[in-house]
């Protein structure tokens, strides 16, 4: 059975299973776990290496202007949930971790409708996936079962639907017009990523390695593409990307694939990274970042692996370079922006694969997916700060604290100027950035 590591509660009841997982946690924490033992020492140095970077001073060159702010439900809770807000026409759709979904007017923040996604038995109360996501920089909370959040996949929008996935394997389709439930289907495994729509189907990835195409009319399965799941994986799934009559997806075994939407025929598969090393920790090469399509190229990055540019037509590699990330990529100014596992923000030239600049002042601040628009690159951090960097050279332009519980979810950019940010506490912000 595959194991998944993160901050979410432990579902195993057998002590024989608990002990090895605790050992993994100790190994991930490094020698600082044992620094109290005489002769090992080094506690202060190890703690300093793991400590988030202090905020640096800079001369602001831009101003973060808040257009409006509101609250969505009870927030994201204690689990590692990322529920990106989704723009749909003149609305912005957002959800909390406990089943509240709201449509707000993009310009005023006024509520258009609110819906509740109810739990269905114990399967929706906590993940089926064991320990959850392994991220070396976060603390383990394997016994924390107090958080009843159950919304884990979303928010997907398109073709008149708002789509929400749950830890219990339910996909709920709401009407984008008024939030009423159109249908609900169960797929048998937790849904951790944002659904996509196209060609009369809804595409979802489940934690057990399946990419499913469901009929938009009733949620019935059109086809299923199965992929082998490694013994140990990150807790997460790349969101499928629909383009033309093809859906593109990344998988936990380091593969990226292109599948025809009509019948599930695989057109090509490409291994972003081959697992290496002796331990299962070393061999994790998940593609949890969603593939990014830009013209004839698809960009994909794996954890403990590589960043690659592939031809959309046949999956052939155009270039590659070492990288390690589980966060989505951003593209702008002819550059690809990667937030690596240490929270260094890196700009890579699209054509040459050369590093253009690197910003390391946000080291271990647990950044969100980057968002690129205008001449800005924006990331949120675990302390709730929104950081604005220049796409040209990575220098800091502006900073503002938006949410005391942190900013983990990805951000939505509309019309190249307005940024929608959902904080961990459930605060939803509409932001514009202006030059000083």
mmCIF file of C-alpha atoms in Angstrom, residues 142-421:
data_model
loop_
_atom_site.group_PDB
_atom_site.id
_atom_site.type_symbol
_atom_site.label_atom_id
_atom_site.label_comp_id
_atom_site.label_asym_id
_atom_site.label_seq_id
_atom_site.Cartn_x
_atom_site.Cartn_y
_atom_site.Cartn_z
ATOM 1 C CA UNK A 142 0.078 12.676 12.335
ATOM 2 C CA UNK A 143 -2.194 12.318 15.389
ATOM 3 C CA UNK A 144 -4.194 15.517 14.862
ATOM 4 C CA UNK A 145 -7.687 14.264 14.061
ATOM 5 C CA UNK A 146 -9.558 17.263 15.415
ATOM 6 C CA UNK A 147 -10.013 19.006 12.083
ATOM 7 C CA UNK A 148 -13.207 17.813 10.325
ATOM 8 C CA UNK A 149 -12.488 19.587 7.013
ATOM 9 C CA UNK A 150 -13.335 17.410 4.022
ATOM 10 C CA UNK A 151 -13.159 19.601 0.895
ATOM 11 C CA UNK A 152 -9.866 18.756 -0.790
ATOM 12 C CA UNK A 153 -10.240 19.182 -4.556
ATOM 13 C CA UNK A 154 -11.362 22.449 -6.038
ATOM 14 C CA UNK A 155 -12.426 24.899 -7.106
ATOM 15 C CA UNK A 156 -12.985 23.839 -10.714
ATOM 16 C CA UNK A 157 -15.170 25.936 -13.017
ATOM 17 C CA UNK A 158 -16.326 25.716 -16.610
ATOM 18 C CA UNK A 159 -19.216 24.863 -18.929
ATOM 19 C CA UNK A 160 -21.743 26.172 -16.403
ATOM 20 C CA UNK A 161 -20.417 24.131 -13.468
ATOM 21 C CA UNK A 162 -18.629 24.743 -10.196
ATOM 22 C CA UNK A 163 -16.835 21.530 -9.190
ATOM 23 C CA UNK A 164 -15.724 20.463 -5.722
ATOM 24 C CA UNK A 165 -13.944 17.236 -4.703
ATOM 25 C CA UNK A 166 -13.807 15.706 -1.231
ATOM 26 C CA UNK A 167 -11.565 13.497 0.873
ATOM 27 C CA UNK A 168 -14.231 10.795 0.701
ATOM 28 C CA UNK A 169 -14.043 10.589 -3.088
ATOM 29 C CA UNK A 170 -17.157 12.592 -3.962
ATOM 30 C CA UNK A 171 -17.221 15.033 -6.858
ATOM 31 C CA UNK A 172 -20.026 17.563 -6.505
ATOM 32 C CA UNK A 173 -21.224 19.580 -9.498
ATOM 33 C CA UNK A 174 -22.998 22.850 -8.665
ATOM 34 C CA UNK A 175 -24.802 25.171 -11.054
ATOM 35 C CA UNK A 176 -22.613 28.211 -11.701
ATOM 36 C CA UNK A 177 -25.800 30.282 -12.005
ATOM 37 C CA UNK A 178 -27.225 29.789 -8.509
ATOM 38 C CA UNK A 179 -25.091 27.229 -6.646
ATOM 39 C CA UNK A 180 -27.733 24.494 -6.648
ATOM 40 C CA UNK A 181 -26.430 20.912 -6.724
ATOM 41 C CA UNK A 182 -26.765 19.375 -10.200
ATOM 42 C CA UNK A 183 -25.321 15.956 -9.424
ATOM 43 C CA UNK A 184 -22.889 14.146 -7.161
ATOM 44 C CA UNK A 185 -20.799 11.107 -7.972
ATOM 45 C CA UNK A 186 -18.378 8.928 -6.019
ATOM 46 C CA UNK A 187 -15.103 7.856 -7.599
ATOM 47 C CA UNK A 188 -13.746 5.651 -4.819
ATOM 48 C CA UNK A 189 -10.677 7.684 -3.812
ATOM 49 C CA UNK A 190 -9.790 11.101 -2.479
ATOM 50 C CA UNK A 191 -9.727 14.005 -4.945
ATOM 51 C CA UNK A 192 -6.848 16.361 -4.142
ATOM 52 C CA UNK A 193 -6.599 18.613 -7.182
ATOM 53 C CA UNK A 194 -8.735 21.082 -9.104
ATOM 54 C CA UNK A 195 -11.055 19.480 -11.696
ATOM 55 C CA UNK A 196 -10.896 20.648 -15.317
ATOM 56 C CA UNK A 197 -13.626 20.740 -17.964
ATOM 57 C CA UNK A 198 -13.761 20.372 -21.741
ATOM 58 C CA UNK A 199 -15.188 18.326 -24.611
ATOM 59 C CA UNK A 200 -18.339 17.581 -22.621
ATOM 60 C CA UNK A 201 -16.346 15.964 -19.805
ATOM 61 C CA UNK A 202 -14.921 16.741 -16.369
ATOM 62 C CA UNK A 203 -11.380 15.578 -15.670
ATOM 63 C CA UNK A 204 -10.197 14.713 -12.175
ATOM 64 C CA UNK A 205 -7.194 12.995 -10.627
ATOM 65 C CA UNK A 206 -7.553 10.768 -7.602
ATOM 66 C CA UNK A 207 -4.998 9.958 -4.942
ATOM 67 C CA UNK A 208 -4.732 6.339 -6.118
ATOM 68 C CA UNK A 209 -3.197 7.376 -9.449
ATOM 69 C CA UNK A 210 -6.238 7.509 -11.724
ATOM 70 C CA UNK A 211 -7.140 10.202 -14.225
ATOM 71 C CA UNK A 212 -10.893 10.071 -14.815
ATOM 72 C CA UNK A 213 -13.111 11.628 -17.453
ATOM 73 C CA UNK A 214 -16.685 12.030 -16.216
ATOM 74 C CA UNK A 215 -19.679 12.944 -18.336
ATOM 75 C CA UNK A 216 -20.884 16.474 -17.608
ATOM 76 C CA UNK A 217 -24.500 15.419 -17.848
ATOM 77 C CA UNK A 218 -24.561 13.048 -14.871
ATOM 78 C CA UNK A 219 -21.023 12.366 -13.601
ATOM 79 C CA UNK A 220 -20.827 8.868 -15.058
ATOM 80 C CA UNK A 221 -17.357 7.631 -16.004
ATOM 81 C CA UNK A 222 -16.430 8.069 -19.654
ATOM 82 C CA UNK A 223 -12.992 6.506 -19.220
ATOM 83 C CA UNK A 224 -10.292 5.912 -16.630
ATOM 84 C CA UNK A 225 -6.529 6.117 -17.156
ATOM 85 C CA UNK A 226 -4.646 4.271 -14.404
ATOM 86 C CA UNK A 227 -1.092 5.003 -13.337
ATOM 87 C CA UNK A 228 1.047 3.085 -10.883
ATOM 88 C CA UNK A 229 1.490 4.819 -7.514
ATOM 89 C CA UNK A 230 4.875 4.481 -5.755
ATOM 90 C CA UNK A 231 5.176 3.177 -2.189
ATOM 91 C CA UNK A 232 5.770 6.680 -0.783
ATOM 92 C CA UNK A 233 4.421 9.836 -2.406
ATOM 93 C CA UNK A 234 3.755 13.472 -1.727
ATOM 94 C CA UNK A 235 0.213 14.194 -0.655
ATOM 95 C CA UNK A 236 -1.204 15.944 -3.652
ATOM 96 C CA UNK A 237 -2.051 15.638 -7.311
ATOM 97 C CA UNK A 238 -1.387 17.809 -10.312
ATOM 98 C CA UNK A 239 -4.526 19.391 -11.729
ATOM 99 C CA UNK A 240 -5.342 18.103 -15.239
ATOM 100 C CA UNK A 241 -5.007 20.623 -18.074
ATOM 101 C CA UNK A 242 -7.452 20.554 -20.999
ATOM 102 C CA UNK A 243 -6.216 21.825 -24.370
ATOM 103 C CA UNK A 244 -8.063 21.147 -27.612
ATOM 104 C CA UNK A 245 -9.226 17.529 -27.544
ATOM 105 C CA UNK A 246 -6.397 16.428 -25.241
ATOM 106 C CA UNK A 247 -5.982 16.424 -21.464
ATOM 107 C CA UNK A 248 -2.496 16.611 -19.960
ATOM 108 C CA UNK A 249 -1.647 15.318 -16.488
ATOM 109 C CA UNK A 250 1.300 14.712 -14.160
ATOM 110 C CA UNK A 251 1.561 11.663 -11.913
ATOM 111 C CA UNK A 252 3.231 10.554 -8.677
ATOM 112 C CA UNK A 253 5.653 8.212 -10.474
ATOM 113 C CA UNK A 254 7.310 11.134 -12.277
ATOM 114 C CA UNK A 255 5.384 10.769 -15.532
ATOM 115 C CA UNK A 256 3.534 13.343 -17.625
ATOM 116 C CA UNK A 257 1.015 12.137 -20.156
ATOM 117 C CA UNK A 258 -1.273 13.336 -22.945
ATOM 118 C CA UNK A 259 -4.619 11.529 -23.246
ATOM 119 C CA UNK A 260 -7.315 11.946 -25.858
ATOM 120 C CA UNK A 261 -10.474 13.291 -24.211
ATOM 121 C CA UNK A 262 -12.969 11.352 -26.313
ATOM 122 C CA UNK A 263 -11.876 7.794 -25.527
ATOM 123 C CA UNK A 264 -8.967 7.941 -23.045
ATOM 124 C CA UNK A 265 -6.391 6.878 -25.635
ATOM 125 C CA UNK A 266 -2.856 7.732 -24.410
ATOM 126 C CA UNK A 267 -1.052 9.761 -27.085
ATOM 127 C CA UNK A 268 2.299 10.031 -25.338
ATOM 128 C CA UNK A 269 3.954 9.674 -21.960
ATOM 129 C CA UNK A 270 7.191 11.217 -20.792
ATOM 130 C CA UNK A 271 9.134 10.539 -17.611
ATOM 131 C CA UNK A 272 10.174 13.860 -16.106
ATOM 132 C CA UNK A 273 12.439 12.113 -13.625
ATOM 133 C CA UNK A 274 13.476 8.524 -12.989
ATOM 134 C CA UNK A 275 13.446 7.563 -9.286
ATOM 135 C CA UNK A 276 16.961 7.360 -7.844
ATOM 136 C CA UNK A 277 18.417 6.426 -4.470
ATOM 137 C CA UNK A 278 18.062 3.594 -2.003
ATOM 138 C CA UNK A 279 15.335 4.883 0.291
ATOM 139 C CA UNK A 280 11.718 5.554 -0.631
ATOM 140 C CA UNK A 281 12.220 9.160 0.478
ATOM 141 C CA UNK A 282 15.049 9.573 -2.024
ATOM 142 C CA UNK A 283 12.965 7.984 -4.778
ATOM 143 C CA UNK A 284 10.009 10.372 -4.585
ATOM 144 C CA UNK A 285 9.750 12.197 -7.924
ATOM 145 C CA UNK A 286 6.081 13.267 -7.909
ATOM 146 C CA UNK A 287 4.816 15.621 -10.576
ATOM 147 C CA UNK A 288 2.427 17.534 -8.304
ATOM 148 C CA UNK A 289 2.759 20.819 -10.193
ATOM 149 C CA UNK A 290 0.182 21.131 -12.957
ATOM 150 C CA UNK A 291 1.620 20.995 -16.484
ATOM 151 C CA UNK A 292 1.855 24.479 -18.008
ATOM 152 C CA UNK A 293 1.185 24.833 -21.743
ATOM 153 C CA UNK A 294 2.629 27.854 -23.521
ATOM 154 C CA UNK A 295 2.297 27.697 -27.313
ATOM 155 C CA UNK A 296 3.981 24.572 -28.702
ATOM 156 C CA UNK A 297 5.655 23.673 -25.402
ATOM 157 C CA UNK A 298 4.534 22.051 -22.176
ATOM 158 C CA UNK A 299 6.532 22.721 -19.009
ATOM 159 C CA UNK A 300 6.613 20.187 -16.178
ATOM 160 C CA UNK A 301 8.603 19.943 -12.954
ATOM 161 C CA UNK A 302 8.995 17.109 -10.459
ATOM 162 C CA UNK A 303 9.923 16.905 -6.823
ATOM 163 C CA UNK A 304 13.604 15.965 -6.379
ATOM 164 C CA UNK A 305 13.911 15.878 -10.144
ATOM 165 C CA UNK A 306 13.917 18.136 -13.158
ATOM 166 C CA UNK A 307 12.201 20.982 -14.937
ATOM 167 C CA UNK A 308 11.532 20.046 -18.546
ATOM 168 C CA UNK A 309 10.208 21.694 -21.686
ATOM 169 C CA UNK A 310 8.350 19.154 -23.828
ATOM 170 C CA UNK A 311 6.792 19.425 -27.272
ATOM 171 C CA UNK A 312 3.022 19.377 -26.912
ATOM 172 C CA UNK A 313 2.696 17.440 -30.162
ATOM 173 C CA UNK A 314 4.686 14.338 -29.173
ATOM 174 C CA UNK A 315 6.125 14.810 -25.667
ATOM 175 C CA UNK A 316 9.716 15.004 -26.891
ATOM 176 C CA UNK A 317 12.086 16.894 -24.590
ATOM 177 C CA UNK A 318 13.349 20.245 -25.877
ATOM 178 C CA UNK A 319 15.462 21.002 -22.814
ATOM 179 C CA UNK A 320 15.818 20.058 -19.169
ATOM 180 C CA UNK A 321 17.557 21.196 -16.011
ATOM 181 C CA UNK A 322 17.717 20.056 -12.397
ATOM 182 C CA UNK A 323 14.917 21.363 -10.172
ATOM 183 C CA UNK A 324 12.768 20.235 -7.256
ATOM 184 C CA UNK A 325 9.285 21.613 -6.760
ATOM 185 C CA UNK A 326 5.708 20.561 -6.051
ATOM 186 C CA UNK A 327 4.198 24.016 -6.696
ATOM 187 C CA UNK A 328 2.699 25.188 -9.973
ATOM 188 C CA UNK A 329 4.847 27.093 -12.446
ATOM 189 C CA UNK A 330 4.262 30.610 -13.748
ATOM 190 C CA UNK A 331 5.330 32.085 -17.090
ATOM 191 C CA UNK A 332 5.969 35.687 -18.130
ATOM 192 C CA UNK A 333 8.609 37.969 -19.669
ATOM 193 C CA UNK A 334 9.920 34.982 -21.650
ATOM 194 C CA UNK A 335 10.755 33.249 -18.374
ATOM 195 C CA UNK A 336 9.490 30.321 -16.316
ATOM 196 C CA UNK A 337 9.198 30.906 -12.587
ATOM 197 C CA UNK A 338 9.815 28.028 -10.183
ATOM 198 C CA UNK A 339 9.456 28.019 -6.406
ATOM 199 C CA UNK A 340 11.744 25.198 -5.318
ATOM 200 C CA UNK A 341 11.510 23.006 -2.214
ATOM 201 C CA UNK A 342 13.549 25.506 -0.144
ATOM 202 C CA UNK A 343 11.331 28.431 -1.284
ATOM 203 C CA UNK A 344 13.934 29.948 -3.529
ATOM 204 C CA UNK A 345 12.170 31.756 -6.388
ATOM 205 C CA UNK A 346 13.980 31.087 -9.668
ATOM 206 C CA UNK A 347 13.528 32.577 -13.141
ATOM 207 C CA UNK A 348 14.510 30.316 -16.061
ATOM 208 C CA UNK A 349 14.811 31.480 -19.665
ATOM 209 C CA UNK A 350 12.144 29.733 -21.772
ATOM 210 C CA UNK A 351 14.406 29.227 -24.767
ATOM 211 C CA UNK A 352 17.838 28.492 -23.300
ATOM 212 C CA UNK A 353 16.926 26.956 -19.911
ATOM 213 C CA UNK A 354 19.520 29.241 -18.325
ATOM 214 C CA UNK A 355 18.915 30.690 -14.879
ATOM 215 C CA UNK A 356 18.168 34.418 -15.217
ATOM 216 C CA UNK A 357 17.892 35.260 -11.521
ATOM 217 C CA UNK A 358 17.325 33.670 -8.129
ATOM 218 C CA UNK A 359 15.657 35.219 -5.067
ATOM 219 C CA UNK A 360 16.544 33.375 -1.847
ATOM 220 C CA UNK A 361 15.359 35.933 0.718
ATOM 221 C CA UNK A 362 12.110 33.961 1.257
ATOM 222 C CA UNK A 363 13.912 30.790 2.321
ATOM 223 C CA UNK A 364 11.585 28.309 4.097
ATOM 224 C CA UNK A 365 8.709 30.763 4.374
ATOM 225 C CA UNK A 366 6.367 28.099 2.874
ATOM 226 C CA UNK A 367 5.379 29.934 -0.268
ATOM 227 C CA UNK A 368 2.264 29.578 -2.394
ATOM 228 C CA UNK A 369 2.156 28.981 -6.137
ATOM 229 C CA UNK A 370 3.628 31.994 -7.956
ATOM 230 C CA UNK A 371 1.428 34.235 -10.111
ATOM 231 C CA UNK A 372 2.874 36.316 -12.954
ATOM 232 C CA UNK A 373 1.115 39.314 -14.509
ATOM 233 C CA UNK A 374 2.062 42.714 -15.887
ATOM 234 C CA UNK A 375 5.708 43.028 -14.821
ATOM 235 C CA UNK A 376 5.083 41.487 -11.398
ATOM 236 C CA UNK A 377 5.625 38.062 -9.841
ATOM 237 C CA UNK A 378 3.558 37.492 -6.699
ATOM 238 C CA UNK A 379 3.800 34.830 -3.977
ATOM 239 C CA UNK A 380 2.175 34.412 -0.564
ATOM 240 C CA UNK A 381 3.802 32.943 2.543
ATOM 241 C CA UNK A 382 2.861 31.054 5.700
ATOM 242 C CA UNK A 383 2.837 34.229 7.796
ATOM 243 C CA UNK A 384 0.179 35.752 5.540
ATOM 244 C CA UNK A 385 2.402 38.176 3.631
ATOM 245 C CA UNK A 386 1.916 38.882 -0.057
ATOM 246 C CA UNK A 387 5.281 39.522 -1.741
ATOM 247 C CA UNK A 388 5.607 41.349 -5.049
ATOM 248 C CA UNK A 389 8.809 40.776 -7.050
ATOM 249 C CA UNK A 390 9.977 42.249 -10.343
ATOM 250 C CA UNK A 391 9.886 39.718 -13.167
ATOM 251 C CA UNK A 392 12.966 41.381 -14.671
ATOM 252 C CA UNK A 393 15.421 40.677 -11.850
ATOM 253 C CA UNK A 394 13.550 39.296 -8.813
ATOM 254 C CA UNK A 395 13.991 42.361 -6.597
ATOM 255 C CA UNK A 396 11.290 43.115 -4.033
ATOM 256 C CA UNK A 397 8.783 45.775 -5.078
ATOM 257 C CA UNK A 398 6.064 45.600 -2.400
ATOM 258 C CA UNK A 399 4.837 43.585 0.549
ATOM 259 C CA UNK A 400 1.636 43.494 2.597
ATOM 260 C CA UNK A 401 0.193 41.203 5.253
ATOM 261 C CA UNK A 402 -3.241 39.931 4.254
ATOM 262 C CA UNK A 403 -4.092 36.999 6.520
ATOM 263 C CA UNK A 404 -2.835 36.140 9.996
ATOM 264 C CA UNK A 405 -3.209 32.404 9.339
ATOM 265 C CA UNK A 406 -1.110 32.439 6.170
ATOM 266 C CA UNK A 407 -1.470 32.315 2.386
ATOM 267 C CA UNK A 408 -1.238 28.794 0.982
ATOM 268 C CA UNK A 409 -3.684 28.631 -1.935
ATOM 269 C CA UNK A 410 -2.835 29.708 -5.437
ATOM 270 C CA UNK A 411 -4.010 33.100 -6.681
ATOM 271 C CA UNK A 412 -6.230 34.011 -9.620
ATOM 272 C CA UNK A 413 -5.341 36.820 -12.031
ATOM 273 C CA UNK A 414 -8.119 38.391 -14.109
ATOM 274 C CA UNK A 415 -7.707 40.833 -17.006
ATOM 275 C CA UNK A 416 -3.988 41.056 -16.324
ATOM 276 C CA UNK A 417 -4.472 43.426 -13.419
ATOM 277 C CA UNK A 418 -6.701 42.164 -10.584
ATOM 278 C CA UNK A 419 -5.430 39.499 -8.211
ATOM 279 C CA UNK A 420 -7.745 37.365 -6.074
ATOM 280 C CA UNK A 421 -6.168 35.865 -2.948
#
